[in-house]
Amino acid sequence: MRKPVIAGNWKMNKTVEESRSLVYDLSIGLRDIKGVEKVLLPPYLSILTAAALLEGTDIGLGAQNLHWEEKGAFTGEISAQMIAEFCQYVLIGHSERRTYFGESDETVNKKIFSAIAHNLIPIVCVGETLGEKETGQTGEVLVRQILNGLKDVTKEYVSAIIIAYEPVWAIGTGKASSAEDARNVIRDIIRPVLQEMYGVQAANSTRVLYGGSVTAANASGFFVHEDIDGALVGGASLKADEFVKITQAGAG
Ligand code: PEP
């Protein structure tokens, strides 16, 4: 049995004070929801405040990015070692990082190794652009992102990794994928690659989420499909009531 995960990617939103208020509301709203892993991914500056507020709760915390080096002359960067003092998760290879900051499957791969070395659970994003979808390249793109992103990651670690299937055309656009299409991609493309790389058992125990314009209104449609193990939520994770409803849907 794969435990569902609902993760909220706040992106570059919320000051520390605003984060305090959102985390407080979420800690109350999410308190009684069981059977689902709840994860908040605030901006770096809000992590300490969130960690203090979440102490003693079952709500997990993560960062939205990391640098793969431990420490040193990398101005403006944050390492896995630093993140691991306060967090259990880290987002890797979000399409906004790939598009605006030049991240590649190779840097994703280095980041995964660094996260694993510090016992952080990587949430690794993969997904095709609209152009790639329209030219029938979805399968090829996803296979490449997974093969290269997870290169040399061994079987013992793969089921600790969470994959988020996030079609780029669905992120922040209000145009979510249909639940059936997302299920088909996960079932027919993503799990088979994992199976080819790691065998049936490891592939079946790896959680694969859907992300892209998930809202309280459409969330449950995704979670009826057993191949979809939860959601990575962007915009809707900034509103406590909306994120609570999505998490409730994820808990079933
Ligand atoms: C995301 O940032 O990962 C995301 C899926 O955003 P949104 O839910 O706003 O589409």
PDB file of C-alpha atoms and ligand atoms in Angstrom:
ATOM      1  CA  MET A   1       0.000   0.000   0.000  1.00  0.00           C
ATOM      2  CA  ARG A   2       1.331   3.420  -0.977  1.00  0.00           C
ATOM      3  CA  LYS A   3       0.396   6.180   1.439  1.00  0.00           C
ATOM      4  CA  PRO A   4      -0.997   9.190  -0.422  1.00  0.00           C
ATOM      5  CA  VAL A   5       0.884  12.482  -0.271  1.00  0.00           C
ATOM      6  CA  ILE A   6      -0.490  15.988  -0.599  1.00  0.00           C
ATOM      7  CA  ALA A   7       2.287  18.559  -0.898  1.00  0.00           C
ATOM      8  CA  GLY A   8       1.824  22.321  -1.135  1.00  0.00           C
ATOM      9  CA  ASN A   9       4.398  24.243  -3.165  1.00  0.00           C
ATOM     10  CA  TRP A  10       4.079  27.858  -2.113  1.00  0.00           C
ATOM     11  CA  LYS A  11       6.568  28.986  -4.768  1.00  0.00           C
ATOM     12  CA  MET A  12       7.833  32.575  -4.212  1.00  0.00           C
ATOM     13  CA  ASN A  13       4.850  33.609  -2.090  1.00  0.00           C
ATOM     14  CA  LYS A  14       4.324  34.655   1.532  1.00  0.00           C
ATOM     15  CA  THR A  15       6.480  36.761   3.793  1.00  0.00           C
ATOM     16  CA  VAL A  16       7.503  35.239   7.108  1.00  0.00           C
ATOM     17  CA  GLU A  17       4.565  36.910   8.843  1.00  0.00           C
ATOM     18  CA  GLU A  18       2.131  35.733   6.166  1.00  0.00           C
ATOM     19  CA  SER A  19       3.631  32.251   6.387  1.00  0.00           C
ATOM     20  CA  ARG A  20       3.122  32.197  10.142  1.00  0.00           C
ATOM     21  CA  SER A  21      -0.565  32.860   9.689  1.00  0.00           C
ATOM     22  CA  LEU A  22      -1.007  30.288   6.891  1.00  0.00           C
ATOM     23  CA  VAL A  23       0.905  27.579   8.767  1.00  0.00           C
ATOM     24  CA  TYR A  24      -1.164  28.280  11.874  1.00  0.00           C
ATOM     25  CA  ASP A  25      -4.440  27.933   9.938  1.00  0.00           C
ATOM     26  CA  LEU A  26      -3.192  24.793   8.219  1.00  0.00           C
ATOM     27  CA  SER A  27      -2.017  23.204  11.450  1.00  0.00           C
ATOM     28  CA  ILE A  28      -5.571  23.476  12.736  1.00  0.00           C
ATOM     29  CA  GLY A  29      -7.331  22.563   9.501  1.00  0.00           C
ATOM     30  CA  LEU A  30      -5.131  19.542   8.784  1.00  0.00           C
ATOM     31  CA  ARG A  31      -4.917  18.278  12.368  1.00  0.00           C
ATOM     32  CA  ASP A  32      -7.611  15.625  12.202  1.00  0.00           C
ATOM     33  CA  ILE A  33      -6.974  14.401   8.663  1.00  0.00           C
ATOM     34  CA  LYS A  34      -5.301  10.993   8.847  1.00  0.00           C
ATOM     35  CA  GLY A  35      -4.146   8.428   6.300  1.00  0.00           C
ATOM     36  CA  VAL A  36      -2.344  10.952   4.109  1.00  0.00           C
ATOM     37  CA  GLU A  37       1.154  12.461   4.231  1.00  0.00           C
ATOM     38  CA  LYS A  38       0.837  16.253   4.463  1.00  0.00           C
ATOM     39  CA  VAL A  39       3.764  18.352   3.280  1.00  0.00           C
ATOM     40  CA  LEU A  40       4.289  22.115   3.162  1.00  0.00           C
ATOM     41  CA  LEU A  41       6.974  23.628   0.929  1.00  0.00           C
ATOM     42  CA  PRO A  42       7.306  27.295   1.907  1.00  0.00           C
ATOM     43  CA  PRO A  43      10.058  29.658   0.741  1.00  0.00           C
ATOM     44  CA  TYR A  44      13.410  29.174   2.505  1.00  0.00           C
ATOM     45  CA  LEU A  45      13.012  32.225   4.755  1.00  0.00           C
ATOM     46  CA  SER A  46       9.769  30.893   6.237  1.00  0.00           C
ATOM     47  CA  ILE A  47      11.091  27.412   6.986  1.00  0.00           C
ATOM     48  CA  LEU A  48      12.294  28.138  10.525  1.00  0.00           C
ATOM     49  CA  THR A  49       9.010  29.752  11.507  1.00  0.00           C
ATOM     50  CA  ALA A  50       7.035  26.914   9.938  1.00  0.00           C
ATOM     51  CA  ALA A  51       9.220  24.291  11.642  1.00  0.00           C
ATOM     52  CA  ALA A  52       8.581  25.834  15.051  1.00  0.00           C
ATOM     53  CA  LEU A  53       4.829  25.970  14.473  1.00  0.00           C
ATOM     54  CA  LEU A  54       4.667  22.432  13.121  1.00  0.00           C
ATOM     55  CA  GLU A  55       6.642  20.815  15.924  1.00  0.00           C
ATOM     56  CA  GLY A  56       4.675  17.926  17.401  1.00  0.00           C
ATOM     57  CA  THR A  57       2.261  17.779  14.428  1.00  0.00           C
ATOM     58  CA  ASP A  58       2.175  15.179  11.670  1.00  0.00           C
ATOM     59  CA  ILE A  59       2.639  17.838   8.982  1.00  0.00           C
ATOM     60  CA  GLY A  60       5.928  17.525   7.106  1.00  0.00           C
ATOM     61  CA  LEU A  61       8.092  20.350   5.862  1.00  0.00           C
ATOM     62  CA  GLY A  62      10.248  20.720   2.806  1.00  0.00           C
ATOM     63  CA  ALA A  63      12.256  23.190   0.729  1.00  0.00           C
ATOM     64  CA  GLN A  64      11.564  24.041  -2.909  1.00  0.00           C
ATOM     65  CA  ASN A  65      15.125  23.543  -4.119  1.00  0.00           C
ATOM     66  CA  LEU A  66      18.671  22.778  -2.962  1.00  0.00           C
ATOM     67  CA  HIS A  67      22.221  22.958  -4.200  1.00  0.00           C
ATOM     68  CA  TRP A  68      23.982  19.611  -4.562  1.00  0.00           C
ATOM     69  CA  GLU A  69      27.237  20.714  -2.920  1.00  0.00           C
ATOM     70  CA  GLU A  70      27.574  20.472   0.864  1.00  0.00           C
ATOM     71  CA  LYS A  71      28.975  23.957   1.411  1.00  0.00           C
ATOM     72  CA  GLY A  72      31.368  26.491  -0.036  1.00  0.00           C
ATOM     73  CA  ALA A  73      31.578  29.312  -2.543  1.00  0.00           C
ATOM     74  CA  PHE A  74      28.088  29.077  -4.052  1.00  0.00           C
ATOM     75  CA  THR A  75      26.631  32.489  -3.256  1.00  0.00           C
ATOM     76  CA  GLY A  76      22.888  32.496  -2.768  1.00  0.00           C
ATOM     77  CA  GLU A  77      22.525  28.733  -2.586  1.00  0.00           C
ATOM     78  CA  ILE A  78      21.276  26.422   0.181  1.00  0.00           C
ATOM     79  CA  SER A  79      22.540  22.866   0.702  1.00  0.00           C
ATOM     80  CA  ALA A  80      20.794  19.643   1.693  1.00  0.00           C
ATOM     81  CA  GLN A  81      22.708  19.690   4.969  1.00  0.00           C
ATOM     82  CA  MET A  82      21.160  23.068   5.853  1.00  0.00           C
ATOM     83  CA  ILE A  83      17.678  22.037   4.776  1.00  0.00           C
ATOM     84  CA  ALA A  84      17.843  18.772   6.707  1.00  0.00           C
ATOM     85  CA  GLU A  85      18.133  20.632  10.014  1.00  0.00           C
ATOM     86  CA  PHE A  86      14.466  21.588   9.681  1.00  0.00           C
ATOM     87  CA  CYS A  87      12.891  19.633   6.819  1.00  0.00           C
ATOM     88  CA  GLN A  88      12.122  16.087   5.784  1.00  0.00           C
ATOM     89  CA  TYR A  89      11.427  16.748   2.075  1.00  0.00           C
ATOM     90  CA  VAL A  90      12.860  18.711  -0.831  1.00  0.00           C
ATOM     91  CA  LEU A  91      11.374  19.537  -4.220  1.00  0.00           C
ATOM     92  CA  ILE A  92      13.710  18.814  -7.132  1.00  0.00           C
ATOM     93  CA  GLY A  93      13.485  19.746 -10.809  1.00  0.00           C
ATOM     94  CA  HIS A  94      10.252  21.731 -10.740  1.00  0.00           C
ATOM     95  CA  SER A  95       9.486  22.905 -14.274  1.00  0.00           C
ATOM     96  CA  GLU A  96       9.900  26.536 -13.201  1.00  0.00           C
ATOM     97  CA  ARG A  97      13.453  25.676 -12.091  1.00  0.00           C
ATOM     98  CA  ARG A  98      14.086  23.891 -15.379  1.00  0.00           C
ATOM     99  CA  THR A  99      12.607  26.724 -17.475  1.00  0.00           C
ATOM    100  CA  TYR A 100      13.842  29.848 -15.668  1.00  0.00           C
ATOM    101  CA  PHE A 101      17.027  28.617 -13.988  1.00  0.00           C
ATOM    102  CA  GLY A 102      18.439  26.218 -16.521  1.00  0.00           C
ATOM    103  CA  GLU A 103      18.103  23.054 -14.462  1.00  0.00           C
ATOM    104  CA  SER A 104      18.675  19.875 -16.388  1.00  0.00           C
ATOM    105  CA  ASP A 105      18.243  16.166 -15.789  1.00  0.00           C
ATOM    106  CA  GLU A 106      21.934  16.135 -14.830  1.00  0.00           C
ATOM    107  CA  THR A 107      21.525  18.752 -12.083  1.00  0.00           C
ATOM    108  CA  VAL A 108      18.329  17.003 -10.956  1.00  0.00           C
ATOM    109  CA  ASN A 109      20.372  13.823 -10.610  1.00  0.00           C
ATOM    110  CA  LYS A 110      23.069  15.516  -8.497  1.00  0.00           C
ATOM    111  CA  LYS A 111      20.395  17.071  -6.282  1.00  0.00           C
ATOM    112  CA  ILE A 112      18.708  13.711  -5.731  1.00  0.00           C
ATOM    113  CA  PHE A 113      21.997  12.208  -4.524  1.00  0.00           C
ATOM    114  CA  SER A 114      22.610  15.113  -2.192  1.00  0.00           C
ATOM    115  CA  ALA A 115      19.063  14.914  -0.771  1.00  0.00           C
ATOM    116  CA  ILE A 116      19.343  11.162  -0.188  1.00  0.00           C
ATOM    117  CA  ALA A 117      22.701  11.583   1.528  1.00  0.00           C
ATOM    118  CA  HIS A 118      20.999  13.855   4.049  1.00  0.00           C
ATOM    119  CA  ASN A 119      17.924  11.685   4.521  1.00  0.00           C
ATOM    120  CA  LEU A 120      15.660  14.142   2.751  1.00  0.00           C
ATOM    121  CA  ILE A 121      12.794  12.713   0.704  1.00  0.00           C
ATOM    122  CA  PRO A 122      13.140  14.100  -2.819  1.00  0.00           C
ATOM    123  CA  ILE A 123       9.933  15.066  -4.619  1.00  0.00           C
ATOM    124  CA  VAL A 124      11.156  14.893  -8.204  1.00  0.00           C
ATOM    125  CA  CYS A 125       9.112  16.726 -10.845  1.00  0.00           C
ATOM    126  CA  VAL A 126       8.806  15.513 -14.413  1.00  0.00           C
ATOM    127  CA  GLY A 127       6.509  16.637 -17.186  1.00  0.00           C
ATOM    128  CA  GLU A 128       6.181  17.579 -20.826  1.00  0.00           C
ATOM    129  CA  THR A 129       5.576  21.035 -22.307  1.00  0.00           C
ATOM    130  CA  LEU A 130       2.550  21.815 -24.469  1.00  0.00           C
ATOM    131  CA  GLY A 131       4.688  21.683 -27.600  1.00  0.00           C
ATOM    132  CA  GLU A 132       6.057  18.271 -26.628  1.00  0.00           C
ATOM    133  CA  LYS A 133       2.557  16.991 -25.911  1.00  0.00           C
ATOM    134  CA  GLU A 134       1.215  18.293 -29.214  1.00  0.00           C
ATOM    135  CA  THR A 135       4.019  16.670 -31.157  1.00  0.00           C
ATOM    136  CA  GLY A 136       3.489  13.329 -29.458  1.00  0.00           C
ATOM    137  CA  GLN A 137       6.688  13.440 -27.407  1.00  0.00           C
ATOM    138  CA  THR A 138       5.216  12.992 -23.922  1.00  0.00           C
ATOM    139  CA  GLY A 139       6.489   9.427 -23.496  1.00  0.00           C
ATOM    140  CA  GLU A 140       9.955  10.179 -24.830  1.00  0.00           C
ATOM    141  CA  VAL A 141      10.349  13.260 -22.615  1.00  0.00           C
ATOM    142  CA  LEU A 142       9.216  11.525 -19.443  1.00  0.00           C
ATOM    143  CA  VAL A 143      11.347   8.466 -20.061  1.00  0.00           C
ATOM    144  CA  ARG A 144      14.394  10.672 -20.626  1.00  0.00           C
ATOM    145  CA  GLN A 145      13.727  12.778 -17.521  1.00  0.00           C
ATOM    146  CA  ILE A 146      13.329   9.691 -15.349  1.00  0.00           C
ATOM    147  CA  LEU A 147      16.223   7.671 -16.800  1.00  0.00           C
ATOM    148  CA  ASN A 148      18.649  10.598 -16.542  1.00  0.00           C
ATOM    149  CA  GLY A 149      17.252  12.154 -13.381  1.00  0.00           C
ATOM    150  CA  LEU A 150      17.421   8.860 -11.466  1.00  0.00           C
ATOM    151  CA  LYS A 151      20.641   7.664 -13.104  1.00  0.00           C
ATOM    152  CA  ASP A 152      22.656   5.470 -10.706  1.00  0.00           C
ATOM    153  CA  VAL A 153      20.070   5.833  -7.937  1.00  0.00           C
ATOM    154  CA  THR A 154      19.888   2.320  -6.527  1.00  0.00           C
ATOM    155  CA  LYS A 155      16.817   0.218  -5.866  1.00  0.00           C
ATOM    156  CA  GLU A 156      17.067   0.614  -2.094  1.00  0.00           C
ATOM    157  CA  TYR A 157      16.503   4.364  -2.419  1.00  0.00           C
ATOM    158  CA  VAL A 158      13.992   4.615  -5.232  1.00  0.00           C
ATOM    159  CA  SER A 159      10.876   3.877  -3.227  1.00  0.00           C
ATOM    160  CA  ALA A 160      11.858   6.673  -0.824  1.00  0.00           C
ATOM    161  CA  ILE A 161      11.670   9.087  -3.759  1.00  0.00           C
ATOM    162  CA  ILE A 162       8.353  10.687  -4.683  1.00  0.00           C
ATOM    163  CA  ILE A 163       7.783  11.426  -8.365  1.00  0.00           C
ATOM    164  CA  ALA A 164       5.447  14.276  -9.305  1.00  0.00           C
ATOM    165  CA  TYR A 165       4.024  14.128 -12.809  1.00  0.00           C
ATOM    166  CA  GLU A 166       3.460  17.771 -13.656  1.00  0.00           C
ATOM    167  CA  PRO A 167       2.584  18.514 -17.271  1.00  0.00           C
ATOM    168  CA  VAL A 168       4.085  21.964 -17.789  1.00  0.00           C
ATOM    169  CA  TRP A 169       1.019  23.177 -19.697  1.00  0.00           C
ATOM    170  CA  ALA A 170      -1.147  22.507 -16.637  1.00  0.00           C
ATOM    171  CA  ILE A 171       0.966  24.347 -14.067  1.00  0.00           C
ATOM    172  CA  GLY A 172      -0.545  27.622 -12.948  1.00  0.00           C
ATOM    173  CA  THR A 173      -2.792  27.782 -16.004  1.00  0.00           C
ATOM    174  CA  GLY A 174      -6.081  26.666 -14.478  1.00  0.00           C
ATOM    175  CA  LYS A 175      -6.127  23.958 -17.172  1.00  0.00           C
ATOM    176  CA  ALA A 176      -5.597  20.734 -15.286  1.00  0.00           C
ATOM    177  CA  SER A 177      -5.015  17.499 -17.134  1.00  0.00           C
ATOM    178  CA  SER A 178      -8.033  15.235 -17.172  1.00  0.00           C
ATOM    179  CA  ALA A 179      -7.728  12.701 -14.387  1.00  0.00           C
ATOM    180  CA  GLU A 180      -7.845   9.864 -16.929  1.00  0.00           C
ATOM    181  CA  ASP A 181      -4.998  11.319 -18.999  1.00  0.00           C
ATOM    182  CA  ALA A 182      -2.868  11.807 -15.869  1.00  0.00           C
ATOM    183  CA  ARG A 183      -3.635   8.248 -14.779  1.00  0.00           C
ATOM    184  CA  ASN A 184      -2.729   6.919 -18.215  1.00  0.00           C
ATOM    185  CA  VAL A 185       0.606   8.731 -18.259  1.00  0.00           C
ATOM    186  CA  ILE A 186       1.478   7.498 -14.775  1.00  0.00           C
ATOM    187  CA  ARG A 187       0.275   3.938 -15.392  1.00  0.00           C
ATOM    188  CA  ASP A 188       1.502   3.500 -18.965  1.00  0.00           C
ATOM    189  CA  ILE A 189       4.689   5.583 -19.038  1.00  0.00           C
ATOM    190  CA  ILE A 190       6.057   6.448 -15.612  1.00  0.00           C
ATOM    191  CA  ARG A 191       5.532   3.167 -13.742  1.00  0.00           C
ATOM    192  CA  PRO A 192       6.814   1.032 -16.640  1.00  0.00           C
ATOM    193  CA  VAL A 193      10.083   3.038 -16.745  1.00  0.00           C
ATOM    194  CA  LEU A 194      10.481   2.616 -12.998  1.00  0.00           C
ATOM    195  CA  GLN A 195       9.753  -1.072 -13.449  1.00  0.00           C
ATOM    196  CA  GLU A 196      12.347  -1.380 -16.172  1.00  0.00           C
ATOM    197  CA  MET A 197      14.921   0.344 -13.969  1.00  0.00           C
ATOM    198  CA  TYR A 198      14.108  -1.211 -10.602  1.00  0.00           C
ATOM    199  CA  GLY A 199      11.736  -4.160 -11.020  1.00  0.00           C
ATOM    200  CA  VAL A 200       8.054  -4.581 -10.264  1.00  0.00           C
ATOM    201  CA  GLN A 201       8.189  -4.371  -6.495  1.00  0.00           C
ATOM    202  CA  ALA A 202      10.184  -1.138  -6.317  1.00  0.00           C
ATOM    203  CA  ALA A 203       8.085   0.442  -9.085  1.00  0.00           C
ATOM    204  CA  ASN A 204       4.895  -0.485  -7.285  1.00  0.00           C
ATOM    205  CA  SER A 205       6.051   0.957  -3.999  1.00  0.00           C
ATOM    206  CA  THR A 206       7.161   4.330  -5.433  1.00  0.00           C
ATOM    207  CA  ARG A 207       4.635   7.104  -5.018  1.00  0.00           C
ATOM    208  CA  VAL A 208       3.704   9.101  -8.104  1.00  0.00           C
ATOM    209  CA  LEU A 209       1.709  12.305  -7.664  1.00  0.00           C
ATOM    210  CA  TYR A 210      -0.126  14.474 -10.153  1.00  0.00           C
ATOM    211  CA  GLY A 211       0.446  18.246 -10.202  1.00  0.00           C
ATOM    212  CA  GLY A 212      -1.002  21.024 -12.351  1.00  0.00           C
ATOM    213  CA  SER A 213      -3.969  23.256 -11.424  1.00  0.00           C
ATOM    214  CA  VAL A 214      -5.283  20.909  -8.740  1.00  0.00           C
ATOM    215  CA  THR A 215      -8.087  22.561  -6.767  1.00  0.00           C
ATOM    216  CA  ALA A 216     -10.581  21.536  -4.112  1.00  0.00           C
ATOM    217  CA  ALA A 217     -13.127  21.181  -6.914  1.00  0.00           C
ATOM    218  CA  ASN A 218     -11.172  18.747  -9.103  1.00  0.00           C
ATOM    219  CA  ALA A 219      -8.908  16.939  -6.586  1.00  0.00           C
ATOM    220  CA  SER A 220     -11.054  13.920  -5.783  1.00  0.00           C
ATOM    221  CA  GLY A 221     -11.353  13.115  -9.504  1.00  0.00           C
ATOM    222  CA  PHE A 222      -7.607  12.404  -9.551  1.00  0.00           C
ATOM    223  CA  PHE A 223      -7.529  10.375  -6.371  1.00  0.00           C
ATOM    224  CA  VAL A 224     -10.116   7.810  -7.452  1.00  0.00           C
ATOM    225  CA  HIS A 225      -7.409   6.411  -9.708  1.00  0.00           C
ATOM    226  CA  GLU A 226      -5.203   4.023  -7.796  1.00  0.00           C
ATOM    227  CA  ASP A 227      -2.127   4.925  -9.864  1.00  0.00           C
ATOM    228  CA  ILE A 228      -2.279   8.548  -8.647  1.00  0.00           C
ATOM    229  CA  ASP A 229      -0.857   8.677  -5.126  1.00  0.00           C
ATOM    230  CA  GLY A 230      -1.716  12.264  -4.294  1.00  0.00           C
ATOM    231  CA  ALA A 231      -0.962  15.747  -5.559  1.00  0.00           C
ATOM    232  CA  LEU A 232       1.628  18.467  -5.730  1.00  0.00           C
ATOM    233  CA  VAL A 233      -0.413  21.637  -5.353  1.00  0.00           C
ATOM    234  CA  GLY A 234       0.783  25.132  -6.242  1.00  0.00           C
ATOM    235  CA  GLY A 235      -1.652  28.048  -6.271  1.00  0.00           C
ATOM    236  CA  ALA A 236      -4.354  26.294  -4.271  1.00  0.00           C
ATOM    237  CA  SER A 237      -1.903  25.541  -1.453  1.00  0.00           C
ATOM    238  CA  LEU A 238      -1.796  29.255  -0.578  1.00  0.00           C
ATOM    239  CA  LYS A 239      -5.360  29.192   0.736  1.00  0.00           C
ATOM    240  CA  ALA A 240      -5.776  27.196   3.923  1.00  0.00           C
ATOM    241  CA  ASP A 241      -9.371  26.086   3.333  1.00  0.00           C
ATOM    242  CA  GLU A 242      -8.620  25.025  -0.240  1.00  0.00           C
ATOM    243  CA  PHE A 243      -5.530  23.014   0.750  1.00  0.00           C
ATOM    244  CA  VAL A 244      -7.403  21.403   3.645  1.00  0.00           C
ATOM    245  CA  LYS A 245     -10.169  20.264   1.258  1.00  0.00           C
ATOM    246  CA  ILE A 246      -7.628  18.859  -1.212  1.00  0.00           C
ATOM    247  CA  THR A 247      -5.924  17.001   1.645  1.00  0.00           C
ATOM    248  CA  GLN A 248      -9.275  15.622   2.795  1.00  0.00           C
ATOM    249  CA  ALA A 249      -9.885  14.372  -0.743  1.00  0.00           C
ATOM    250  CA  GLY A 250      -6.437  12.755  -0.725  1.00  0.00           C
ATOM    251  CA  ALA A 251      -7.217  10.949   2.511  1.00  0.00           C
ATOM    252  CA  GLY A 252     -10.236   9.372   0.748  1.00  0.00           C
TER     253      GLY A 252
HETATM  254  C1  PEP B   1       3.220  23.512  -8.905  1.00  0.00           C
HETATM  255  O1  PEP B   1       3.723  24.582  -8.629  1.00  0.00           O
HETATM  256  O2  PEP B   1       3.866  22.473  -8.757  1.00  0.00           O
HETATM  257  C2  PEP B   1       1.845  23.467  -9.388  1.00  0.00           C
HETATM  258  C3  PEP B   1       1.332  22.315  -9.719  1.00  0.00           C
HETATM  259  O3  PEP B   1       1.191  24.671  -9.493  1.00  0.00           O
HETATM  260  P1  PEP B   1      -0.386  24.882  -9.711  1.00  0.00           P
HETATM  261  O4  PEP B   1      -1.106  23.949  -8.759  1.00  0.00           O
HETATM  262  O5  PEP B   1      -0.620  26.316  -9.379  1.00  0.00           O
HETATM  263  O6  PEP B   1      -0.690  24.544 -11.125  1.00  0.00           O
END
